[in-house]
Short mmCIF file of C-alpha atoms in Angstrom, two decimals:
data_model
loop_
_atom_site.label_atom_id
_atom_site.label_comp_id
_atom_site.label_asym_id
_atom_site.label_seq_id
_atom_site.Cartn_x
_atom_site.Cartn_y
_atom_site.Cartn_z
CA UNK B 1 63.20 -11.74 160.23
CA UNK B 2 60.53 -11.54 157.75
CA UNK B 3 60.65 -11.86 154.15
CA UNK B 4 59.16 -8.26 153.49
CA UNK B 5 61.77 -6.80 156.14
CA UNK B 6 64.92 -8.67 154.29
CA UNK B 7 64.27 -7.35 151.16
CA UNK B 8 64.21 -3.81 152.10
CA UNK B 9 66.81 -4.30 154.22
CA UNK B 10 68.70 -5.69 151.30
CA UNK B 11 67.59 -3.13 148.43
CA UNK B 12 68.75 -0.09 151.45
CA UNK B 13 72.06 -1.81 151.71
CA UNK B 14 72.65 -2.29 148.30
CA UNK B 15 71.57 1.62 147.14
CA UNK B 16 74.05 2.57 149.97
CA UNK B 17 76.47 0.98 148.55
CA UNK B 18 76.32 2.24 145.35
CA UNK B 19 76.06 5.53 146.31
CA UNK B 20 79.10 5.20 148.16
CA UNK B 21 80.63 3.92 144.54
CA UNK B 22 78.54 6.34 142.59
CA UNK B 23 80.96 9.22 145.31
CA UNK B 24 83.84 7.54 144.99
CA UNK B 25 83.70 8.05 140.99
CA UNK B 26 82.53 11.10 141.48
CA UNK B 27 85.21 12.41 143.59
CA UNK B 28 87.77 10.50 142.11
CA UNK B 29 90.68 13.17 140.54
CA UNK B 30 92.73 11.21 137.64
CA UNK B 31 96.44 11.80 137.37
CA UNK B 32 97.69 14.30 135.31
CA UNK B 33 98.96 13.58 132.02
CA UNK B 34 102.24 14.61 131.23
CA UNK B 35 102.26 16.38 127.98
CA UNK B 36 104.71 17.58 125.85
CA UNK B 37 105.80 21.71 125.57
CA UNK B 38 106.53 21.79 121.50
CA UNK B 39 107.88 25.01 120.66
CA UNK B 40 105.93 27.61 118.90
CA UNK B 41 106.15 26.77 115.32
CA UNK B 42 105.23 27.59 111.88
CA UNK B 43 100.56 27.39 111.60
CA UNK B 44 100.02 26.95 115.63
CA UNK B 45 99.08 29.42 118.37
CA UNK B 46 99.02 29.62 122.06
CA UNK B 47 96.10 28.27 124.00
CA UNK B 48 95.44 27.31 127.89
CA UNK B 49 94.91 23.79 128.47
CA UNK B 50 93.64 21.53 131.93
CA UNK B 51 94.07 17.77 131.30
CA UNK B 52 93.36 17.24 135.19
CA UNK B 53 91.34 18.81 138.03
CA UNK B 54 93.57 20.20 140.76
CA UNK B 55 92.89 24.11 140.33
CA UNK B 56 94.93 26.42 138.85
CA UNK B 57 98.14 23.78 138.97
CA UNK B 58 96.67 21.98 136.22
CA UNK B 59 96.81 24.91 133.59
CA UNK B 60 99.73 24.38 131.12
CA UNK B 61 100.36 27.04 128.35
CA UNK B 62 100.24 24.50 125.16
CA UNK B 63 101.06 25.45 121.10
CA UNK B 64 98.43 23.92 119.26
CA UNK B 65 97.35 24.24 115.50
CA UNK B 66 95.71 27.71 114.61
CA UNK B 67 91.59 26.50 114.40
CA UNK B 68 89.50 26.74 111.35
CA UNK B 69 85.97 27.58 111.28
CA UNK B 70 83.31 25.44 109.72
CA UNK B 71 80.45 25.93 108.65
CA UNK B 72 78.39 29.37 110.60
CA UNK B 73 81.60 29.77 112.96
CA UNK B 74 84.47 32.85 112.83
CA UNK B 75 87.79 32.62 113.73
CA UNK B 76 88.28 35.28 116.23
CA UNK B 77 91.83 36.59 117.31
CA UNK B 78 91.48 37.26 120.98
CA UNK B 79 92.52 40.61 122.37
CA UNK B 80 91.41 40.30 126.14
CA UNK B 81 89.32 37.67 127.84
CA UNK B 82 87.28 38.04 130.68
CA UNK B 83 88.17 35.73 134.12
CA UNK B 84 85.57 34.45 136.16
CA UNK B 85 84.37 32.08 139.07
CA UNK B 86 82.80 29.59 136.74
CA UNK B 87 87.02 29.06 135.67
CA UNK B 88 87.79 27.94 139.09
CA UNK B 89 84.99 25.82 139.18
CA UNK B 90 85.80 23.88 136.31
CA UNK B 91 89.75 23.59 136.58
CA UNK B 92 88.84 22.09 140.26
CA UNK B 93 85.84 20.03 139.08
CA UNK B 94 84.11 21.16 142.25
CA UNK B 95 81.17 21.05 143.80
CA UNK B 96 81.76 17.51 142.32
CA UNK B 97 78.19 16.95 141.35
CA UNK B 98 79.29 19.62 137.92
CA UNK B 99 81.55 16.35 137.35
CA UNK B 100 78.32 14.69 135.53
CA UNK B 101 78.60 17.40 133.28
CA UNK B 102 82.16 18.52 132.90
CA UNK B 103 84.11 15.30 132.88
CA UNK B 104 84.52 11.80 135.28
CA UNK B 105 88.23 11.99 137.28
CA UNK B 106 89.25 14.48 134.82
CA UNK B 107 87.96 17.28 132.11
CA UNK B 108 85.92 16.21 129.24
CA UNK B 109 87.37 19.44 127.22
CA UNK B 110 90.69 20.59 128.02
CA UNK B 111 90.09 23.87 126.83
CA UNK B 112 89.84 27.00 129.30
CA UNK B 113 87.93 30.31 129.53
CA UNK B 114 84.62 31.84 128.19
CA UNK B 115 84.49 35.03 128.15
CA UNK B 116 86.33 36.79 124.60
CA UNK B 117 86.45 40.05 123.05
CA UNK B 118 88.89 40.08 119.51
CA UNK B 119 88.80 40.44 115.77
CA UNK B 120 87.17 38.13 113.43
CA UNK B 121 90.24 37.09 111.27
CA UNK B 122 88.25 34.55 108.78
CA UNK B 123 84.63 32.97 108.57
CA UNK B 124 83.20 29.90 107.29
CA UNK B 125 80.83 29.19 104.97
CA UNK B 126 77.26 30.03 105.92
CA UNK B 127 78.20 33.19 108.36
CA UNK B 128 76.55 36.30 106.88
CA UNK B 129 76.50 38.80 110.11
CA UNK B 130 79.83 39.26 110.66
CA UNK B 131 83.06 39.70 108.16
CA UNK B 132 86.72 39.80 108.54
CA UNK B 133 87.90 42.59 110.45
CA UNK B 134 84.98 42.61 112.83
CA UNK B 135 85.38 43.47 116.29
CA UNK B 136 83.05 41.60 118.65
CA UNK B 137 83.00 39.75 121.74
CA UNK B 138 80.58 37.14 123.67
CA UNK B 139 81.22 33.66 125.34
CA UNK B 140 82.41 30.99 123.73
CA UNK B 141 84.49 28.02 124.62
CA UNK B 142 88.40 28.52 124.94
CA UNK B 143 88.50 32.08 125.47
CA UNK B 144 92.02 31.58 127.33
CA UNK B 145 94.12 30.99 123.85
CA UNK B 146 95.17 33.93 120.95
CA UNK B 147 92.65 32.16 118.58
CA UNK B 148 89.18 31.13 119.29
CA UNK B 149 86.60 29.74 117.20
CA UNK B 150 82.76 30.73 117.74
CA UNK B 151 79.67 30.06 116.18
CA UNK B 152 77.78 33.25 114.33
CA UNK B 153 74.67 32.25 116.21
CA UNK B 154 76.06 31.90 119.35
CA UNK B 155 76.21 34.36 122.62
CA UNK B 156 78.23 37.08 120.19
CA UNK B 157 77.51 40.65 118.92
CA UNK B 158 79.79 43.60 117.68
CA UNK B 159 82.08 44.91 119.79
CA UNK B 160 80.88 48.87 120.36
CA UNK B 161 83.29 51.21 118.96
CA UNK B 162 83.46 53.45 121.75
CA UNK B 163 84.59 50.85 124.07
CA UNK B 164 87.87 48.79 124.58
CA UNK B 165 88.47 45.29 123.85
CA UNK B 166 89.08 45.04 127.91
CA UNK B 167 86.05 46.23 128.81
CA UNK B 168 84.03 44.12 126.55
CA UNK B 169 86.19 40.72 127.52
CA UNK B 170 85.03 41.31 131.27
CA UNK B 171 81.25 41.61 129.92
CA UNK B 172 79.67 38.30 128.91
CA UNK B 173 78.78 35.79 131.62
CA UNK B 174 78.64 38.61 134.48
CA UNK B 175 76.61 41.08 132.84
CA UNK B 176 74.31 38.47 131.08
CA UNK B 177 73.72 37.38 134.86
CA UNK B 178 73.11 40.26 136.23
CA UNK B 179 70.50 41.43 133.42
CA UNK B 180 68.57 38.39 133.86
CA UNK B 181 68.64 38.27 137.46
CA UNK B 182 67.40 42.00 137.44
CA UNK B 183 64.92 42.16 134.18
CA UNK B 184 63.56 37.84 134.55
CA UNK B 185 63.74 37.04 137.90
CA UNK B 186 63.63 39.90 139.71
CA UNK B 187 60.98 41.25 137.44
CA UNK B 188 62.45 45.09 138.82
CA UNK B 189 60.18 47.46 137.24
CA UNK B 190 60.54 51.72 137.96
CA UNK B 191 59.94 52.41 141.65
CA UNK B 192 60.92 49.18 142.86
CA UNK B 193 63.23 48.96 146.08
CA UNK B 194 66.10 46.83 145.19
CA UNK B 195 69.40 45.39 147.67
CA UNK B 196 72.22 43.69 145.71
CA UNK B 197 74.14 42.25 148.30
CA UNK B 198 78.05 41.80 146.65
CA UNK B 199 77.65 44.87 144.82
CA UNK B 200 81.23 45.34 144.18
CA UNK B 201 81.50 42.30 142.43
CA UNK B 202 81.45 41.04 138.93
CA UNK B 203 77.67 40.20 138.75
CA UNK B 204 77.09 43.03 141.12
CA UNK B 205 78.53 45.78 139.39
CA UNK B 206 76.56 45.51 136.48
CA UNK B 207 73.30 44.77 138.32
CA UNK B 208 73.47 47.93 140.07
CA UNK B 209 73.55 49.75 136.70
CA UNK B 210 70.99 47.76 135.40
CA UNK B 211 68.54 47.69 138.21
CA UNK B 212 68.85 51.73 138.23
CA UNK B 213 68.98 52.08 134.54
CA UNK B 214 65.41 50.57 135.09
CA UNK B 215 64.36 53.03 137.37
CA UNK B 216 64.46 51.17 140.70
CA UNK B 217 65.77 52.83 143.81
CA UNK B 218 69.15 50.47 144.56
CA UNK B 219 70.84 49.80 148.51
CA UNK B 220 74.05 48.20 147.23
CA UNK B 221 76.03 46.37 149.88
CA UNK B 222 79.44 46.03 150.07
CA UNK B 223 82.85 46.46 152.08
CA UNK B 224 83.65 50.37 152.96
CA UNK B 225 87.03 50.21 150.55
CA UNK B 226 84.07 49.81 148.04
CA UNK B 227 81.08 51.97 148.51
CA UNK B 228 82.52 54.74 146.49
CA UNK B 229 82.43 52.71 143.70
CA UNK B 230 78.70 51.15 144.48
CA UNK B 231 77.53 54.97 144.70
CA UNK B 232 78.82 55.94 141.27
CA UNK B 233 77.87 52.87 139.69
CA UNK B 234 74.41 54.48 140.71
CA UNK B 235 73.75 53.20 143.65
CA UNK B 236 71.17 55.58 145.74
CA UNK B 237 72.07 54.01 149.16
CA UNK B 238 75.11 51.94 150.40
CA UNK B 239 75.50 49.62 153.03
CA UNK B 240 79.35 48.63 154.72
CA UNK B 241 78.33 44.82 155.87
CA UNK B 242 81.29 45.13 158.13
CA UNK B 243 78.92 47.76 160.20
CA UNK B 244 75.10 46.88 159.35
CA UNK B 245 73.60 43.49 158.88
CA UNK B 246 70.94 45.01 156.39
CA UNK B 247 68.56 41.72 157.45
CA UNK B 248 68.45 43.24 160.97
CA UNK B 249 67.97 47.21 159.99
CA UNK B 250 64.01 46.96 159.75
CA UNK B 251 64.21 47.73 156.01
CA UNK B 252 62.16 45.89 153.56
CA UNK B 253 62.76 45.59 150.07
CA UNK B 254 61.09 44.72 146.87
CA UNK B 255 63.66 42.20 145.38
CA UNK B 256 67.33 41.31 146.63
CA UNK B 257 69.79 39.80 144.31
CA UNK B 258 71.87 37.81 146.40
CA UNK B 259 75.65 37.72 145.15
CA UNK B 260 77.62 36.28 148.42
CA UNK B 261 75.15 33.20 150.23
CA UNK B 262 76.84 34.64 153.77
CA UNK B 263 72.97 34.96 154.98
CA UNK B 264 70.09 32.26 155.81
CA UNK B 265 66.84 31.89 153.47
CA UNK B 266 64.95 33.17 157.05
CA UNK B 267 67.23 36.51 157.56
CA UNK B 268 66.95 37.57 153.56
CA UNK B 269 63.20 36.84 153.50
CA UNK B 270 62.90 39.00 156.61
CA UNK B 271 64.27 42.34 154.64
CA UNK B 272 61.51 41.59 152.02
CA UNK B 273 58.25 42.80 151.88
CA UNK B 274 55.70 39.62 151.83
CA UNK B 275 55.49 39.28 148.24
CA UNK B 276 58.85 40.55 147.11
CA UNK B 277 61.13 38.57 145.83
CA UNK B 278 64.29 37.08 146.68
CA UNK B 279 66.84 36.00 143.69
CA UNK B 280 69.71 33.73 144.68
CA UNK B 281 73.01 33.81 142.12
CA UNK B 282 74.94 31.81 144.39
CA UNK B 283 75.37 30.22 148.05
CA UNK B 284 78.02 28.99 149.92
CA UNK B 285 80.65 27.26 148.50
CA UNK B 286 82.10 25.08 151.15
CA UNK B 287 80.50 22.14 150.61
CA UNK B 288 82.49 19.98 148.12
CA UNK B 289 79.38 18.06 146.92
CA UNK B 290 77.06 20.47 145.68
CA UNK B 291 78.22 23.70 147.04
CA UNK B 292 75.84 26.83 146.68
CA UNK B 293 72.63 24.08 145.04
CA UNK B 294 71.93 23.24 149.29
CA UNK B 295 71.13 26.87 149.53
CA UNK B 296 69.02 26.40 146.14
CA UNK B 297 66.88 23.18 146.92
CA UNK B 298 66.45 24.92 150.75
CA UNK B 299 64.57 27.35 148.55
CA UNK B 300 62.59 24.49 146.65
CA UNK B 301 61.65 23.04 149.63
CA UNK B 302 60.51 25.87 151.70
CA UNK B 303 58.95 27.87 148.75
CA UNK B 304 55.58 26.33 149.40
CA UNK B 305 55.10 28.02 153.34
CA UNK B 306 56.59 31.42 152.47
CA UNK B 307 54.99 34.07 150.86
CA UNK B 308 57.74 35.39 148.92
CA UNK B 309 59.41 34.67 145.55
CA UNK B 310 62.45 32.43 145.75
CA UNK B 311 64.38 32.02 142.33
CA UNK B 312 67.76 30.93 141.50
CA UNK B 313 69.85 32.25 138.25
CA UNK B 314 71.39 29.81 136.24
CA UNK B 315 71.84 32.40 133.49
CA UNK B 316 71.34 31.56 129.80
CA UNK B 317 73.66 31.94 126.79
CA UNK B 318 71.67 34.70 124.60
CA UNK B 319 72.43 36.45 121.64
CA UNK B 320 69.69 38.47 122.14
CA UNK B 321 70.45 39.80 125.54
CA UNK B 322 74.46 39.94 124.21
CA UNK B 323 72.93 43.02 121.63
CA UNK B 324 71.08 44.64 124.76
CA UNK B 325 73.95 44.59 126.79
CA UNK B 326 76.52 45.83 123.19
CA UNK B 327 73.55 48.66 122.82
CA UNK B 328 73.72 50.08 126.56
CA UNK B 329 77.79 50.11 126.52
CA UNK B 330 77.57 51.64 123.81
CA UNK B 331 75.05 54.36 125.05
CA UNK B 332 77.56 54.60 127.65
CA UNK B 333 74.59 53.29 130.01
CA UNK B 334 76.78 50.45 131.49
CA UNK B 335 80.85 50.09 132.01
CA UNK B 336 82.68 47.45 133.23
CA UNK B 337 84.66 47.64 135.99
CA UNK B 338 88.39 46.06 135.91
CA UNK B 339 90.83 45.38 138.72
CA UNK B 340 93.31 43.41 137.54
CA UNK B 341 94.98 43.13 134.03
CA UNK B 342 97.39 39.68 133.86
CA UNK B 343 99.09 38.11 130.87
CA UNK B 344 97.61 34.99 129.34
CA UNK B 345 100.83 33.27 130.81
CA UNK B 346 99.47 34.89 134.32
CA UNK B 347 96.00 33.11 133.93
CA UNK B 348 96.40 30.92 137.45
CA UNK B 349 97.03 33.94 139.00
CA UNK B 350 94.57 35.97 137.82
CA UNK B 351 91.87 33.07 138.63
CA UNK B 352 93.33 32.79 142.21
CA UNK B 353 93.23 36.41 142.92
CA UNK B 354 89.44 36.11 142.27
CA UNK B 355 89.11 33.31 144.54
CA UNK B 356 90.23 35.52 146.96
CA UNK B 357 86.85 37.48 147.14
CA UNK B 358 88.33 41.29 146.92
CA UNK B 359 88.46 41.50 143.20
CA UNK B 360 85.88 45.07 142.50
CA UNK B 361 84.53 43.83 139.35
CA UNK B 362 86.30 41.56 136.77
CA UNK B 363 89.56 40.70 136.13
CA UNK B 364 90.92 39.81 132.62
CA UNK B 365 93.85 38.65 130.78
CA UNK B 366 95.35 40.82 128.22
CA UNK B 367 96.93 39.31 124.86
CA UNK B 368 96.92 41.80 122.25
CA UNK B 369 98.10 45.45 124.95
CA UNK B 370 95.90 48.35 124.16
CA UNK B 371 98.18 50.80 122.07
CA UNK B 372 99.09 53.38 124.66
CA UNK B 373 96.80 56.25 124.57
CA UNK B 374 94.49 54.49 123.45
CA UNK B 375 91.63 53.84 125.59
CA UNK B 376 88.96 52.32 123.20
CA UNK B 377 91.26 49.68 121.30
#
């Protein structure tokens, strides 16, 4: 064997095998720790915690100390918090490659939950927006405890009087997705022809307003139980995908926001016109390794020999777009749609009933009850 040929078989041996150590690491799930339930006591409060990967299992209901804000962050009491896929995601540590991010074996940051809607109860030094008493809500880490802590110049804005606590925890991440999906990616303008396939979900629900609240004529696809609700999210057609494959119907649309990855790159280009644009918010999920990003660097790889757009939404923290979305619930422009309500206690649950894919809209968990009668506390 030749020199040249036994080096390169020895440098392809020797990546292989540290790619196989590289996905044993990465796969690798560390025990849980076991950690001790201290009663609730005098200066601490109750907060969600995952010390492990293994799904909703790993949550444990812990009593830790009541947080203090530093310097430009609020201490917020939490009224309702908003549940979504990005939760199961991170208490399973799947698809692994997130692992590089979130944590090696087991979580970097125990905490749990994003999505918050409460009252600022005290502020540090340097926060001049907001003041005790405040009600607001946004994304910020932790969301699944009675006490968060968030920076002032962080996804936040004022919670709109005319709408509950509820309804604003289930806004953040979804909504946020769905308006830059629609407005950046899709680039929907008045007139355009728009499908949002999952449009009964949590992303979908609010692109459907938001795509029509631009002026854009919206198909919104989703089971029969739920085309009701599609239609008087405003909606102007429906499609049951139980009955019509809307890639086969001969229709051709300006953009599709893609919500469910349950059709090829081929069959959604094919219901486009040749220079619409197709946005992709998530893929299938079964692969353990990088889940819905094969479906993403597919699109990479073929944009160059189609003529369409091909974008993906990994949606950006904004405080910007936080105050567009606070300004059209309270125009009464967009709502949130909630399923489920479930006790912080109920937070495995709540996330598994998600993962079931027949949650219409969001979910959230409820600490601070809505006085009865009292639709906008």
């Amino acid at each position: 064997m030749r020199t040249r040929s036994k080096v390169l078989l020895g440098l392809t041996g020797s990546l292989a095998a540290v790619t196989g150590i590289f996905a044993l690491v990465l796969s690798h799930d560390a025990p849980c720790p076991t950690v001790d339930a201290q009663p609730a006591a005098g200066g601490t409060v109750k907060a969600l915690r995952a010390y492990c990967y293994g799904g909703t299992a790993a949550l444990e209901i812990e009593h830790v100390p009541k947080p203090v804000p530093a310097d430009g962050e609020m201490l917020v009491r939490v009224h309702a918090a908003g549940v979504n896929p990005l939760d199961w995601h991170f208490l399973h540590g799947k698809p692994y490659v997130m692992r590089m991010s979130s944590g090696f074996g087991k979580p970097s940051e125990a905490t749990v939950g994003v999505d918050f809607s409460g009252t600022v109860e005290a502020v540090g030094p340097a926060v001049s927006e907001f003041k005790p008493g405040d009600a607001i809500f946004g994304a910020g880490n932790g969301a699944f405890a009675e006490y968060i802590v968030v920076r002032e110049a962080g996804s936040v804005t004022h919670k709109p009087a005319n709408v509950s606590f509820e309804e604003t925890a289930a806004v953040p991440i979804a909504a946020i997705t769905a308006l830059q999906a629609v407005r950046d990616h899709g680039k929907v303008t008045a007139g355009s022809r728009v499908l949002i396939n999952g449009a009964s979900g949590g992303v979908g629900t609010f692109a459907v307003q938001i795509a029509k609240n631009m002026g854009a004529d919206v198909t919104g696809v989703s089971s029969a139980r739920n085309s009701e609700l599609v239609r008087a999210l405003g909606a102007d057609h429906t499609v049951d995908y139980a009955v019509t494959d809307f890639t086969q119907g001969g229709a051709v649309f300006d953009v599709i926001i893609d919500n469910v990855g349950n059709h090829s790159l081929g069959d959604l280009r094919s219901a486009l016109k040749p220079e619409g644009i197709l946005v992709m918010v998530t893929g299938p999920k079964k692969d353990a390794w990088l889940g819905p990003l094969w479906r993403m660097l597919g699109a990479r790889l073929s944009a160059p020999f189609v003529s369409q757009q091909q974008t993906t939404v990994f949606a950006q923290s904004s405080k910007a777009d936080m105050g567009i979305l606070g300004g059209m619930l309270a125009a009464g422009t967009l709502r949130a749609v909630i399923d489920r309500r479930f006790s912080l206690e109920d937070a495995g649950a709540a996330i598994d009933y998600l993962e079931q894919g027949r949650t219409r809209g969001k979910n959230v968990l409820v600490m601070i009850p809505s006085p009865a009668g009292d639709a906008n506390y």
